[in-house]
Short mmCIF file of C-alpha atoms in Angstrom, two decimals:
data_model
loop_
_atom_site.label_atom_id
_atom_site.label_comp_id
_atom_site.label_asym_id
_atom_site.label_seq_id
_atom_site.Cartn_x
_atom_site.Cartn_y
_atom_site.Cartn_z
CA MET W 1 21.71 2.14 -1.24
CA ASN W 2 17.97 2.72 -1.35
CA ASP W 3 17.26 1.39 -4.85
CA PRO W 4 15.43 -1.99 -4.78
CA LEU W 5 17.82 -3.22 -7.51
CA GLU W 6 20.36 -4.93 -5.26
CA HIS W 7 22.41 -6.90 -7.74
CA THR W 8 22.74 -6.67 -11.50
CA VAL W 9 23.73 -9.36 -13.95
CA GLU W 10 25.21 -8.60 -17.35
CA THR W 11 25.12 -11.55 -19.72
CA PRO W 12 27.88 -11.16 -22.36
CA GLY W 13 26.55 -11.20 -25.90
CA VAL W 14 22.89 -10.91 -24.88
CA GLU W 15 22.59 -7.22 -24.10
CA THR W 16 25.48 -4.90 -24.89
CA ARG W 17 23.90 -1.46 -24.69
CA PRO W 18 24.15 0.43 -21.39
CA ARG W 19 21.18 0.28 -19.08
CA GLN W 20 18.69 3.12 -19.32
CA ARG W 21 18.53 5.44 -16.30
CA PHE W 22 15.31 6.80 -14.84
CA GLU W 23 14.42 9.79 -12.66
CA LEU W 24 11.83 8.62 -10.14
CA GLU W 25 9.16 10.73 -8.49
CA ASP W 26 7.05 10.00 -5.42
CA THR W 27 3.88 8.24 -6.60
CA GLY W 28 2.01 8.57 -3.31
CA PHE W 29 2.84 5.06 -2.15
CA ASP W 30 2.97 5.47 1.62
CA GLU W 31 3.57 1.91 2.86
CA VAL W 32 7.33 2.32 3.22
CA PRO W 33 9.41 5.05 4.93
CA PRO W 34 9.49 8.36 2.96
CA ARG W 35 13.02 7.91 1.56
CA PHE W 36 11.95 4.69 -0.20
CA ARG W 37 8.54 5.76 -1.49
CA LYS W 38 9.58 6.68 -5.04
CA PHE W 39 10.73 3.09 -5.57
CA TYR W 40 7.23 1.60 -5.31
CA ARG W 41 3.77 2.29 -6.69
CA ARG W 42 0.37 0.64 -6.69
CA TRP W 43 -0.62 -1.53 -9.66
CA ARG W 44 -3.55 0.21 -11.34
CA GLY W 45 -5.14 -2.88 -12.85
CA PRO W 46 -5.60 -4.28 -16.36
CA GLY W 47 -5.06 -0.92 -18.14
CA ASP W 48 -1.73 -0.33 -16.39
CA THR W 49 1.63 -0.95 -18.07
CA LEU W 50 5.11 -1.53 -16.68
CA GLY W 51 8.17 0.49 -17.67
CA PRO W 52 11.54 -1.15 -18.44
CA ASN W 53 12.59 -0.27 -14.86
CA GLU W 54 9.49 -1.81 -13.24
CA VAL W 55 8.33 -5.26 -12.18
CA ILE W 56 5.36 -6.52 -10.12
CA CYS W 57 6.11 -8.26 -6.84
CA PRO W 58 4.28 -11.62 -7.13
CA VAL W 59 3.84 -11.79 -3.34
CA CYS W 60 2.17 -8.46 -2.54
CA LYS W 61 1.29 -7.13 -6.06
CA VAL W 62 3.07 -3.80 -5.60
CA VAL W 63 5.08 -2.40 -8.56
CA ILE W 64 8.81 -2.21 -7.75
CA ARG W 65 10.69 0.60 -9.52
CA SER W 66 14.41 1.10 -10.02
CA THR W 67 16.47 4.05 -11.25
CA ARG W 68 17.97 1.59 -13.73
CA GLU W 69 16.53 -0.62 -16.45
CA LEU W 70 15.89 -4.15 -15.17
CA ARG W 71 17.22 -7.25 -16.92
CA PRO W 72 16.94 -11.03 -16.44
CA GLY W 73 19.13 -12.27 -13.60
CA ASP W 74 18.91 -9.03 -11.61
CA ARG W 75 17.96 -9.31 -7.94
CA VAL W 76 15.47 -6.84 -6.48
CA TYR W 77 14.01 -6.29 -3.03
CA CYS W 78 10.35 -5.62 -2.28
CA MET W 79 10.23 -3.55 0.87
CA PRO W 80 6.40 -3.60 1.43
CA CYS W 81 6.39 -7.41 1.85
CA MET W 82 10.15 -7.86 2.38
CA SER W 83 10.59 -10.42 -0.39
CA ARG W 84 13.82 -10.91 -2.31
CA LEU W 85 13.20 -11.51 -6.00
CA VAL W 86 15.03 -12.57 -9.15
CA ILE W 87 14.07 -11.09 -12.52
CA VAL W 88 13.31 -13.56 -15.31
CA ARG W 89 11.97 -13.25 -18.85
CA GLY W 90 8.38 -14.63 -18.90
CA GLU W 91 6.81 -16.74 -21.62
CA ASP W 92 5.17 -13.63 -23.09
CA GLY W 93 8.56 -11.89 -23.31
CA ARG W 94 7.89 -9.51 -20.42
CA LEU W 95 10.00 -9.28 -17.29
CA GLU W 96 8.69 -11.12 -14.24
CA ALA W 97 9.94 -11.51 -10.69
CA ARG W 98 10.39 -14.86 -8.95
CA VAL W 99 10.74 -15.17 -5.19
CA ALA W 100 14.14 -16.30 -3.90
CA TYR W 101 13.52 -18.18 -0.63
CA MET N 1 17.92 -16.45 4.91
CA ALA N 2 19.80 -14.27 7.38
CA ASP N 3 19.18 -11.20 5.20
CA PHE N 4 15.51 -11.99 4.81
CA LEU N 5 15.01 -12.34 8.57
CA ALA N 6 17.01 -9.17 9.27
CA ALA N 7 14.38 -7.16 7.37
CA TYR N 8 11.79 -8.10 10.00
CA SER N 9 12.91 -5.55 12.56
CA ILE N 10 10.80 -3.50 14.93
CA GLN N 11 12.54 -0.40 13.52
CA ASN N 12 11.35 -1.19 9.96
CA TRP N 13 7.85 -1.77 11.26
CA LEU N 14 7.84 1.52 13.22
CA GLU N 15 9.00 3.56 10.22
CA SER N 16 6.62 1.91 7.74
CA CYS N 17 3.48 1.53 9.81
CA PRO N 18 2.85 3.78 12.87
CA GLN N 19 5.22 6.52 11.62
CA GLY N 20 4.14 5.93 8.02
CA TYR N 21 0.70 5.16 6.63
CA LEU N 22 -1.02 5.20 10.02
CA MET N 23 0.33 8.63 10.95
CA GLY N 24 -2.56 10.98 11.80
CA THR N 25 -5.26 8.31 11.54
CA VAL N 26 -7.98 7.72 14.13
CA TYR N 27 -9.00 4.07 14.41
CA GLY N 28 -7.49 3.62 10.94
CA HIS N 29 -9.38 6.40 9.14
CA ARG N 30 -8.94 10.16 8.75
CA PRO N 31 -10.04 12.34 11.68
CA GLY N 32 -13.64 13.51 11.44
CA GLU N 33 -14.76 10.88 8.91
CA GLU N 34 -18.10 9.22 9.67
CA GLU N 35 -20.20 6.38 8.32
CA PRO N 36 -22.37 7.74 5.46
CA ALA N 37 -25.86 8.97 6.38
CA ALA N 38 -27.35 6.77 3.62
CA LEU N 39 -26.06 3.76 5.55
CA MET N 40 -26.91 4.91 9.06
CA GLU N 41 -30.47 5.88 8.10
CA ASN N 42 -31.26 2.61 6.29
CA GLU N 43 -31.92 -0.13 8.87
CA VAL N 44 -31.41 -3.00 6.38
CA LEU N 45 -28.05 -1.69 5.16
CA ARG N 46 -26.92 -0.76 8.69
CA GLU N 47 -27.64 -4.27 9.96
CA GLU N 48 -25.82 -5.74 6.96
CA ALA N 49 -22.80 -3.51 7.70
CA ILE N 50 -22.87 -4.76 11.31
CA ARG N 51 -23.08 -8.40 10.13
CA THR N 52 -20.12 -7.91 7.75
CA THR N 53 -18.03 -6.08 10.35
CA VAL N 54 -18.67 -8.83 12.91
CA GLN N 55 -17.05 -11.33 10.49
CA LEU N 56 -14.01 -9.03 10.29
CA VAL N 57 -13.80 -8.90 14.10
CA VAL N 58 -14.09 -12.71 14.32
CA GLY N 59 -11.39 -13.19 11.66
CA GLU N 60 -9.06 -10.67 13.29
CA ARG N 61 -9.56 -12.15 16.77
CA CYS N 62 -8.47 -15.47 15.29
CA ALA N 63 -5.43 -13.80 13.66
CA LEU N 64 -4.54 -12.15 16.98
CA ALA N 65 -4.73 -15.45 18.86
CA ALA N 66 -2.73 -17.22 16.13
CA SER N 67 0.06 -14.65 15.71
CA SER N 68 0.55 -14.22 19.47
CA GLY N 69 0.38 -17.98 20.00
CA LEU N 70 3.03 -18.61 17.35
CA ILE N 71 5.63 -16.34 18.97
CA ASN N 72 6.76 -19.00 21.44
CA ALA N 73 6.68 -21.68 18.75
CA ALA N 74 8.96 -19.73 16.37
CA PRO N 75 12.38 -21.35 15.90
CA ASP N 76 14.38 -18.09 15.69
CA GLU N 77 14.51 -14.65 17.28
CA ALA N 78 13.79 -12.67 14.10
CA SER N 79 10.56 -14.60 13.49
CA LYS N 80 9.52 -14.00 17.10
CA ARG N 81 10.06 -10.26 16.64
CA PHE N 82 8.16 -10.22 13.36
CA LEU N 83 5.26 -12.09 14.96
CA ALA N 84 5.31 -9.56 17.82
CA THR N 85 4.73 -6.76 15.26
CA GLN N 86 2.07 -8.86 13.56
CA THR N 87 0.39 -9.41 16.93
CA LEU N 88 0.12 -5.65 17.37
CA ASP N 89 -1.17 -5.28 13.77
CA GLU N 90 -3.87 -7.88 14.45
CA ALA N 91 -4.80 -6.32 17.80
CA ARG N 92 -5.18 -3.00 15.98
CA HIS N 93 -7.42 -4.65 13.38
CA VAL N 94 -9.60 -6.11 16.14
CA GLU N 95 -9.82 -2.66 17.70
CA ILE N 96 -10.64 -0.68 14.54
CA PHE N 97 -13.31 -3.12 13.38
CA THR N 98 -14.78 -3.25 16.90
CA GLN N 99 -14.82 0.56 16.89
CA ARG N 100 -16.71 0.39 13.59
CA LEU N 101 -19.40 -1.70 15.30
CA LEU N 102 -19.76 1.07 17.88
CA ASP N 103 -19.80 3.69 15.09
CA LEU N 104 -22.59 1.71 13.41
CA GLY N 105 -24.67 2.12 16.56
CA VAL N 106 -24.05 -1.13 18.45
CA PRO N 107 -24.26 -0.22 22.18
CA LYS N 108 -21.06 -1.02 24.07
CA LYS N 109 -22.94 -3.28 26.48
CA ASP N 110 -24.27 -5.34 23.53
CA LEU N 111 -20.94 -5.72 21.75
CA GLU N 112 -20.18 -9.33 22.69
CA SER N 113 -23.78 -10.52 22.28
CA THR N 114 -23.91 -8.85 18.83
CA ILE N 115 -20.68 -10.59 17.82
CA GLN N 116 -22.05 -13.92 19.12
CA HIS N 117 -25.33 -13.39 17.27
CA PHE N 118 -23.87 -12.50 13.86
CA ALA N 119 -20.65 -14.56 13.85
CA ASN N 120 -20.78 -16.98 10.94
CA PRO N 121 -20.43 -20.57 12.27
CA ASN N 122 -18.37 -21.55 9.22
CA LEU N 123 -15.88 -18.78 9.94
CA VAL N 124 -15.70 -19.98 13.55
CA LYS N 125 -14.87 -23.49 12.24
CA PHE N 126 -12.20 -21.96 9.96
CA ALA N 127 -10.65 -20.32 13.03
CA GLU N 128 -10.82 -23.50 15.11
CA VAL N 129 -8.89 -25.50 12.50
CA LEU N 130 -6.08 -22.94 12.58
CA LEU N 131 -6.00 -22.41 16.35
CA GLU N 132 -5.77 -26.17 16.95
CA LYS N 133 -2.41 -26.11 15.13
CA VAL N 134 -1.30 -23.03 17.07
CA ASP N 135 -2.25 -24.67 20.39
CA LYS N 136 0.00 -27.61 19.47
CA LYS N 137 2.84 -25.11 18.83
CA ASP N 138 3.09 -26.39 15.25
CA PHE N 139 4.97 -23.43 13.74
CA VAL N 140 5.03 -24.58 10.10
CA ALA N 141 1.33 -25.46 9.92
CA GLY N 142 0.41 -22.43 12.05
CA VAL N 143 2.22 -19.98 9.76
CA VAL N 144 0.77 -21.59 6.61
CA GLY N 145 -2.75 -21.44 8.12
CA GLN N 146 -2.31 -17.92 9.46
CA ASN N 147 -0.03 -16.08 7.03
CA ILE N 148 -0.87 -17.83 3.77
CA VAL N 149 -4.47 -19.08 4.09
CA LEU N 150 -6.07 -16.62 6.54
CA GLU N 151 -4.03 -13.58 5.46
CA GLY N 152 -4.32 -14.53 1.79
CA MET N 153 -8.10 -14.63 2.20
CA ALA N 154 -8.13 -11.35 4.15
CA PHE N 155 -5.94 -9.67 1.51
CA SER N 156 -8.49 -10.39 -1.25
CA VAL N 157 -11.57 -9.77 0.91
CA PHE N 158 -10.24 -6.39 2.07
CA GLU N 159 -9.31 -5.40 -1.49
CA MET N 160 -12.79 -6.29 -2.72
CA MET N 161 -14.42 -4.39 0.15
CA TYR N 162 -12.11 -1.45 -0.55
CA ALA N 163 -13.24 -1.37 -4.21
CA VAL N 164 -16.89 -1.20 -3.09
CA SER N 165 -16.25 1.29 -0.27
CA GLU N 166 -13.99 3.74 -2.13
CA PRO N 167 -16.90 5.42 -3.99
CA THR N 168 -19.50 4.88 -1.23
CA ASN N 169 -17.83 5.07 2.20
CA PRO N 170 -14.44 6.88 2.40
CA LYS N 171 -14.21 6.29 6.17
CA PHE N 172 -14.37 2.51 5.81
CA ALA N 173 -12.19 2.58 2.66
CA HIS N 174 -9.45 4.39 4.59
CA THR N 175 -9.78 1.94 7.49
CA LEU N 176 -9.34 -0.93 5.02
CA SER N 177 -6.35 0.58 3.18
CA GLY N 178 -4.21 0.43 6.35
CA THR N 179 -5.13 -3.19 6.94
CA ILE N 180 -4.29 -4.06 3.30
CA ALA N 181 -0.83 -2.53 3.79
CA ASP N 182 -0.39 -4.64 6.95
CA GLU N 183 -1.45 -7.79 5.10
CA ARG N 184 1.33 -7.29 2.55
CA ARG N 185 3.91 -7.77 5.31
CA HIS N 186 2.04 -10.74 6.76
CA VAL N 187 1.72 -12.67 3.50
CA GLY N 188 5.34 -11.78 2.72
CA PHE N 189 6.48 -13.31 5.99
CA GLY N 190 4.30 -16.39 5.42
CA GLU N 191 5.70 -17.10 1.99
CA ASN N 192 9.32 -16.26 2.70
CA ARG N 193 9.63 -17.97 6.09
CA ILE N 194 7.71 -21.09 5.13
CA GLY N 195 9.35 -21.16 1.70
CA SER N 196 12.68 -21.69 3.42
CA LEU N 197 11.36 -23.94 6.22
CA ILE N 198 9.54 -26.29 3.84
CA LYS N 199 12.85 -26.99 2.10
CA GLU N 200 14.22 -28.13 5.46
CA HIS N 201 11.08 -30.12 6.40
CA PRO N 202 9.54 -31.60 3.21
CA GLU N 203 7.87 -34.30 5.35
CA ARG N 204 5.42 -31.63 6.59
CA LYS N 205 3.84 -31.14 3.15
CA PRO N 206 0.94 -33.66 3.49
CA ASP N 207 -0.15 -32.11 6.81
CA ILE N 208 -0.07 -28.62 5.34
CA GLU N 209 -1.99 -29.67 2.24
CA LYS N 210 -4.71 -31.19 4.45
CA LEU N 211 -4.90 -28.01 6.53
CA GLN N 212 -5.21 -25.81 3.43
CA LYS N 213 -8.00 -28.00 2.01
CA GLU N 214 -9.95 -27.96 5.27
CA MET N 215 -9.58 -24.22 5.90
CA SER N 216 -10.46 -23.47 2.27
CA TYR N 217 -13.74 -25.39 2.61
CA TRP N 218 -14.84 -23.37 5.67
CA MET N 219 -13.80 -20.19 3.90
CA LEU N 220 -15.96 -21.02 0.86
CA ALA N 221 -18.87 -21.89 3.15
CA THR N 222 -18.48 -18.47 4.81
CA PHE N 223 -18.50 -16.74 1.42
CA ALA N 224 -21.61 -18.72 0.41
CA ASP N 225 -23.47 -17.54 3.52
CA ALA N 226 -22.38 -13.95 2.98
CA PHE N 227 -23.49 -13.67 -0.65
CA ARG N 228 -26.38 -16.12 -1.10
CA ASN N 229 -29.74 -15.37 0.56
CA ASN N 230 -28.35 -12.11 1.86
CA PRO N 231 -31.22 -10.21 3.60
CA ALA N 232 -29.91 -6.90 2.25
CA ARG N 233 -29.81 -8.17 -1.35
CA SER N 234 -32.66 -6.05 -2.74
CA GLU N 235 -31.47 -2.91 -0.91
CA TRP N 236 -27.95 -3.41 -2.27
CA LYS N 237 -29.29 -3.86 -5.80
CA ARG N 238 -31.29 -0.65 -5.48
CA LEU N 239 -28.25 1.26 -4.16
CA GLU N 240 -25.93 -0.20 -6.81
CA GLY N 241 -28.44 0.82 -9.49
CA GLU N 242 -28.39 4.40 -8.18
CA LEU N 243 -24.59 4.42 -8.02
CA THR N 244 -24.22 3.02 -11.53
CA ARG N 245 -26.64 5.62 -12.92
CA SER N 246 -24.59 8.36 -11.25
CA GLY N 247 -21.47 7.05 -13.03
CA ALA N 248 -19.84 5.33 -10.04
CA HIS N 249 -17.88 2.09 -10.53
CA ALA N 250 -16.27 -0.46 -8.23
CA GLN N 251 -13.52 -2.03 -10.33
CA TRP N 252 -11.87 -5.18 -8.97
CA HIS N 253 -9.97 -7.77 -11.00
CA GLY N 254 -11.37 -6.38 -14.25
CA ALA N 255 -15.03 -6.50 -13.13
CA ASP N 256 -17.41 -3.74 -12.04
CA LEU N 257 -18.80 -5.06 -8.76
CA PHE N 258 -21.77 -2.64 -8.89
CA THR N 259 -23.14 -4.43 -11.95
CA MET N 260 -22.75 -7.99 -10.63
CA GLU N 261 -25.24 -10.34 -8.97
CA PRO N 262 -24.23 -11.52 -5.46
CA GLU N 263 -23.61 -15.05 -6.78
CA GLU N 264 -21.24 -13.66 -9.42
CA MET N 265 -19.39 -11.68 -6.75
CA GLU N 266 -19.09 -14.80 -4.60
CA GLN N 267 -17.70 -16.73 -7.55
CA LEU N 268 -15.20 -13.98 -8.39
CA LEU N 269 -14.00 -13.70 -4.77
CA ALA N 270 -13.73 -17.48 -4.28
CA ASP N 271 -11.90 -17.98 -7.57
CA THR N 272 -9.51 -15.11 -6.84
CA VAL N 273 -8.62 -16.37 -3.35
CA LEU N 274 -8.25 -20.02 -4.41
CA LYS N 275 -6.12 -19.04 -7.42
CA GLU N 276 -3.86 -17.04 -5.11
CA PHE N 277 -3.60 -19.99 -2.68
CA LYS N 278 -2.60 -22.24 -5.57
CA ILE N 279 0.06 -19.83 -6.81
CA ARG N 280 1.46 -19.03 -3.34
CA LEU N 281 1.57 -22.66 -2.22
CA GLY N 282 3.08 -23.70 -5.56
CA ARG N 283 5.88 -21.18 -5.05
CA ILE N 284 6.83 -22.71 -1.70
CA GLY N 285 6.60 -26.27 -3.04
CA VAL N 286 3.26 -27.30 -1.51
CA GLU N 287 0.61 -28.85 -3.74
CA TYR N 288 -2.72 -27.01 -3.63
CA GLN N 289 -5.68 -29.22 -2.70
CA THR N 290 -9.05 -28.41 -4.27
CA PRO N 291 -11.65 -28.07 -1.50
CA ALA N 292 -15.23 -29.34 -1.72
CA ARG N 293 -17.67 -26.65 -2.84
CA PRO N 294 -20.40 -25.93 -0.26
#
């Protein structure tokens, strides 16, 4: 399995609709082997926005992308810095990743 | 933890780095790229580029000594193998920045004397604090000093230099982009490995906090020397004025570096690095210590 989304969590009663699916294209991110490149992209700064299948790695600042919508409790893997992360809902309502040591 | 350490394999490193973003590069940049004529023909700017590059060589020599020295202090085989790949990364950084000194016109026979002449004494102190821990085979303090403090600083410094170089010096920008990619792995190892070790050894926190405070002070003193009373200040302002008029920008952390005074750039860099230290150390359960301001 190449997708950085390693483990999903479905919380009963919180989110009942199926997860959205996404077709990913290579974004030119060359810091991982070719077969993994579509799963990462560079953060383009303050004007950039994250999709529902994306989250920023807090360790190396790369955007991690999945073929599936991300939700709180999911576990994702950041290959450029090799961190394992847990998705949480931030204070501003957006998805954030926390490092799992 | 086993899964995390398993990711640090030589195979992963080979596929990502030499067979990945470094494929086809020559000393880190694209074949045929050269330092810009506007830099080589301006003695003030050329000397400033040499001074800056010397600091990179000094920092990377320290990182090479630290990462190689920590291999035998590492408590597990996977960390030893990761540090072996990091040692090669750091040796490559020393080599590419040394090559840049030669490209900037430093004669080979004058290389060491040039490095001695321009090396910032505060950066040398910064290195000494770290290497003292490495010499004592103190793995926890060594990795915090190397992979969180030194690499965290290098990560931001290289990104800032990349923002300035992208519109002005593609050769140097390409050299830097490979080192930034390397730093991602290094800071990742620092946080993840120490994040788990600090849970096992909470008694080490005061030592680590003291180390971070001391290294941060020497880092700020190095930044102060680099930005304040810079001999190339007026030449840089003239060049930045020309670049701005031609529509060029150097965006970094929401600011256009071409429109900033050196003191403002120093403040932005220092604040960015210290904020990152605070966040990274907080994540691994270490309390950030505010350093004195030089």
